[in-house]
Coordinates of C-alpha atoms in Angstrom, one line a residue:
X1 CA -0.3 23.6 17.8
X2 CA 2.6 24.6 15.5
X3 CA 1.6 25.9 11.8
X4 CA 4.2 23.8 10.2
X5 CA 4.1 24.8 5.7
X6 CA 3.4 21.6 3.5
X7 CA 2.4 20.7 0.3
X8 CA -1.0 21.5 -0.9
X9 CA -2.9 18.7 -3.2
X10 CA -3.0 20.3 -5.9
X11 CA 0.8 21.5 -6.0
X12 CA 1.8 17.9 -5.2
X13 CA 4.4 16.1 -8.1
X14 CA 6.7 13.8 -7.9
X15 CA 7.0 11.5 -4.8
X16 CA 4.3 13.8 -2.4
X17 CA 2.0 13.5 -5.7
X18 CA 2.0 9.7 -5.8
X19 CA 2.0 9.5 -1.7
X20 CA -1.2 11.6 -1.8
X21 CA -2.7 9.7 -4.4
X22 CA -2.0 6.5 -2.0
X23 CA -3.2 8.3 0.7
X24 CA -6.5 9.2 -1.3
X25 CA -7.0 5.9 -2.2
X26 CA -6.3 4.1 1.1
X27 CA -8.2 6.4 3.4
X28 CA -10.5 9.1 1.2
X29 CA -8.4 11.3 2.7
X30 CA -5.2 12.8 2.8
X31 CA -4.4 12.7 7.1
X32 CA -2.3 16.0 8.6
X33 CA 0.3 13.6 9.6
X34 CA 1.2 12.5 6.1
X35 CA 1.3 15.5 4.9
X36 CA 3.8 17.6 7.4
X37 CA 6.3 15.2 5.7
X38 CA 5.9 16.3 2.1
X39 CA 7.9 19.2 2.0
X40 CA 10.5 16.0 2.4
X41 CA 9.6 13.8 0.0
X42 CA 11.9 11.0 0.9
X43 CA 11.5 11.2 4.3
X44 CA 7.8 11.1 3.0
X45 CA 8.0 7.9 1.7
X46 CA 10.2 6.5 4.5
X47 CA 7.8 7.5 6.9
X48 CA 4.2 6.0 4.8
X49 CA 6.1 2.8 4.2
X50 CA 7.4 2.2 7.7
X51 CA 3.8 3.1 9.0
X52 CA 2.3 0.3 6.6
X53 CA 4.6 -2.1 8.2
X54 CA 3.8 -1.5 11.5
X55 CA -0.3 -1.5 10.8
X56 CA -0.1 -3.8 8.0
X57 CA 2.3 -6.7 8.8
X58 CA 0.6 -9.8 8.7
X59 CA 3.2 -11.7 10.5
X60 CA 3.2 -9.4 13.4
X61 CA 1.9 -10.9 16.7
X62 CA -0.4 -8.5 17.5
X63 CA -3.5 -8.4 15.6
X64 CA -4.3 -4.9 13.6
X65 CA -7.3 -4.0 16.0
X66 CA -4.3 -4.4 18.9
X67 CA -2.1 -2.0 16.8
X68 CA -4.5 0.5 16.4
X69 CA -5.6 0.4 20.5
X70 CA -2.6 1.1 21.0
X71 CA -2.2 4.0 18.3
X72 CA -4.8 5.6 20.0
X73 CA -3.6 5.3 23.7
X74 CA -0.4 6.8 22.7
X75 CA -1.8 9.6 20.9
X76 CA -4.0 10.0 24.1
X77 CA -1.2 10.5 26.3
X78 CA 0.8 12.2 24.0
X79 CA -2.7 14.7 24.1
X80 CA -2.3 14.4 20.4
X81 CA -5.1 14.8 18.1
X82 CA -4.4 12.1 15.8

Protein backbone atom coordinates (compact mmCIF):
# COMPACT_ATOMS: atom_id res chain seq x y z
CA UNK A 1 0.00 0.00 0.00
CA UNK A 2 1.33 3.48 -0.84
CA UNK A 3 2.08 5.97 2.27
CA UNK A 4 0.33 8.83 0.62
CA UNK A 5 0.98 12.46 3.43
CA UNK A 6 -2.49 13.95 4.55
CA UNK A 7 -3.80 16.10 6.97
CA UNK A 8 -3.72 15.14 10.52
CA UNK A 9 -6.98 16.06 12.81
CA UNK A 10 -5.67 18.25 14.72
CA UNK A 11 -3.84 20.39 11.91
CA UNK A 12 -7.12 20.40 9.93
CA UNK A 13 -8.61 24.34 9.08
CA UNK A 14 -10.44 25.50 6.70
CA UNK A 15 -12.41 23.24 4.33
CA UNK A 16 -10.44 19.71 5.58
CA UNK A 17 -11.38 21.07 9.24
CA UNK A 18 -15.14 21.33 8.57
CA UNK A 19 -15.01 17.91 6.17
CA UNK A 20 -13.53 16.16 9.23
CA UNK A 21 -15.88 17.54 11.52
CA UNK A 22 -18.66 15.99 9.06
CA UNK A 23 -16.90 13.04 8.88
CA UNK A 24 -16.83 12.85 12.85
CA UNK A 25 -20.20 13.45 13.05
CA UNK A 26 -21.54 11.16 10.39
CA UNK A 27 -19.43 8.16 11.04
CA UNK A 28 -17.38 8.56 14.63
CA UNK A 29 -14.70 8.45 12.58
CA UNK A 30 -12.71 10.08 10.20
CA UNK A 31 -12.34 6.97 7.14
CA UNK A 32 -8.60 6.80 5.25
CA UNK A 33 -10.40 7.53 2.12
CA UNK A 34 -11.54 10.93 3.18
CA UNK A 35 -8.73 11.85 4.32
CA UNK A 36 -5.96 11.13 1.31
CA UNK A 37 -8.08 14.05 -0.27
CA UNK A 38 -7.33 16.67 2.28
CA UNK A 39 -4.17 17.87 1.24
CA UNK A 40 -6.82 19.03 -1.71
CA UNK A 41 -9.27 20.64 0.01
CA UNK A 42 -11.51 21.30 -2.93
CA UNK A 43 -11.13 18.22 -4.45
CA UNK A 44 -12.01 17.22 -0.77
CA UNK A 45 -15.26 18.50 -0.80
CA UNK A 46 -15.97 17.48 -4.45
CA UNK A 47 -15.24 14.09 -3.67
CA UNK A 48 -17.50 13.88 0.15
CA UNK A 49 -20.34 15.55 -1.70
CA UNK A 50 -20.41 13.37 -4.77
CA UNK A 51 -20.07 10.33 -2.39
CA UNK A 52 -23.27 11.56 -0.37
CA UNK A 53 -25.10 11.64 -3.60
CA UNK A 54 -24.40 8.37 -4.62
CA UNK A 55 -25.21 6.64 -0.95
CA UNK A 56 -27.68 9.17 -0.04
CA UNK A 57 -29.99 9.91 -2.93
CA UNK A 58 -33.38 9.23 -2.16
CA UNK A 59 -34.60 9.19 -5.57
CA UNK A 60 -32.12 6.74 -6.81
CA UNK A 61 -33.50 3.34 -7.85
CA UNK A 62 -31.53 1.29 -5.93
CA UNK A 63 -32.12 1.09 -2.36
CA UNK A 64 -28.98 2.21 0.02
CA UNK A 65 -28.51 -1.44 1.33
CA UNK A 66 -28.11 -2.16 -2.82
CA UNK A 67 -25.53 0.75 -2.92
CA UNK A 68 -23.56 -0.37 -0.25
CA UNK A 69 -23.49 -4.36 -1.68
CA UNK A 70 -22.25 -3.17 -4.25
CA UNK A 71 -19.53 -0.77 -2.53
CA UNK A 72 -18.29 -3.75 -1.04
CA UNK A 73 -18.08 -6.08 -4.17
CA UNK A 74 -16.12 -3.50 -5.90
CA UNK A 75 -13.74 -2.93 -3.15
CA UNK A 76 -13.50 -6.83 -3.17
CA UNK A 77 -12.38 -7.11 -6.51
CA UNK A 78 -10.55 -4.14 -6.55
CA UNK A 79 -8.65 -6.28 -3.29
CA UNK A 80 -9.17 -2.90 -1.61
CA UNK A 81 -9.48 -2.62 1.97
CA UNK A 82 -12.20 -0.23 2.23
Amino acid sequence: MAWIQTVDETDATGIVKEEYDAAMARAGEIYNIVKLFSVRPKSMRAFVELYLAVMFDEDSPLTRMQREMIATVVSKVNECDY
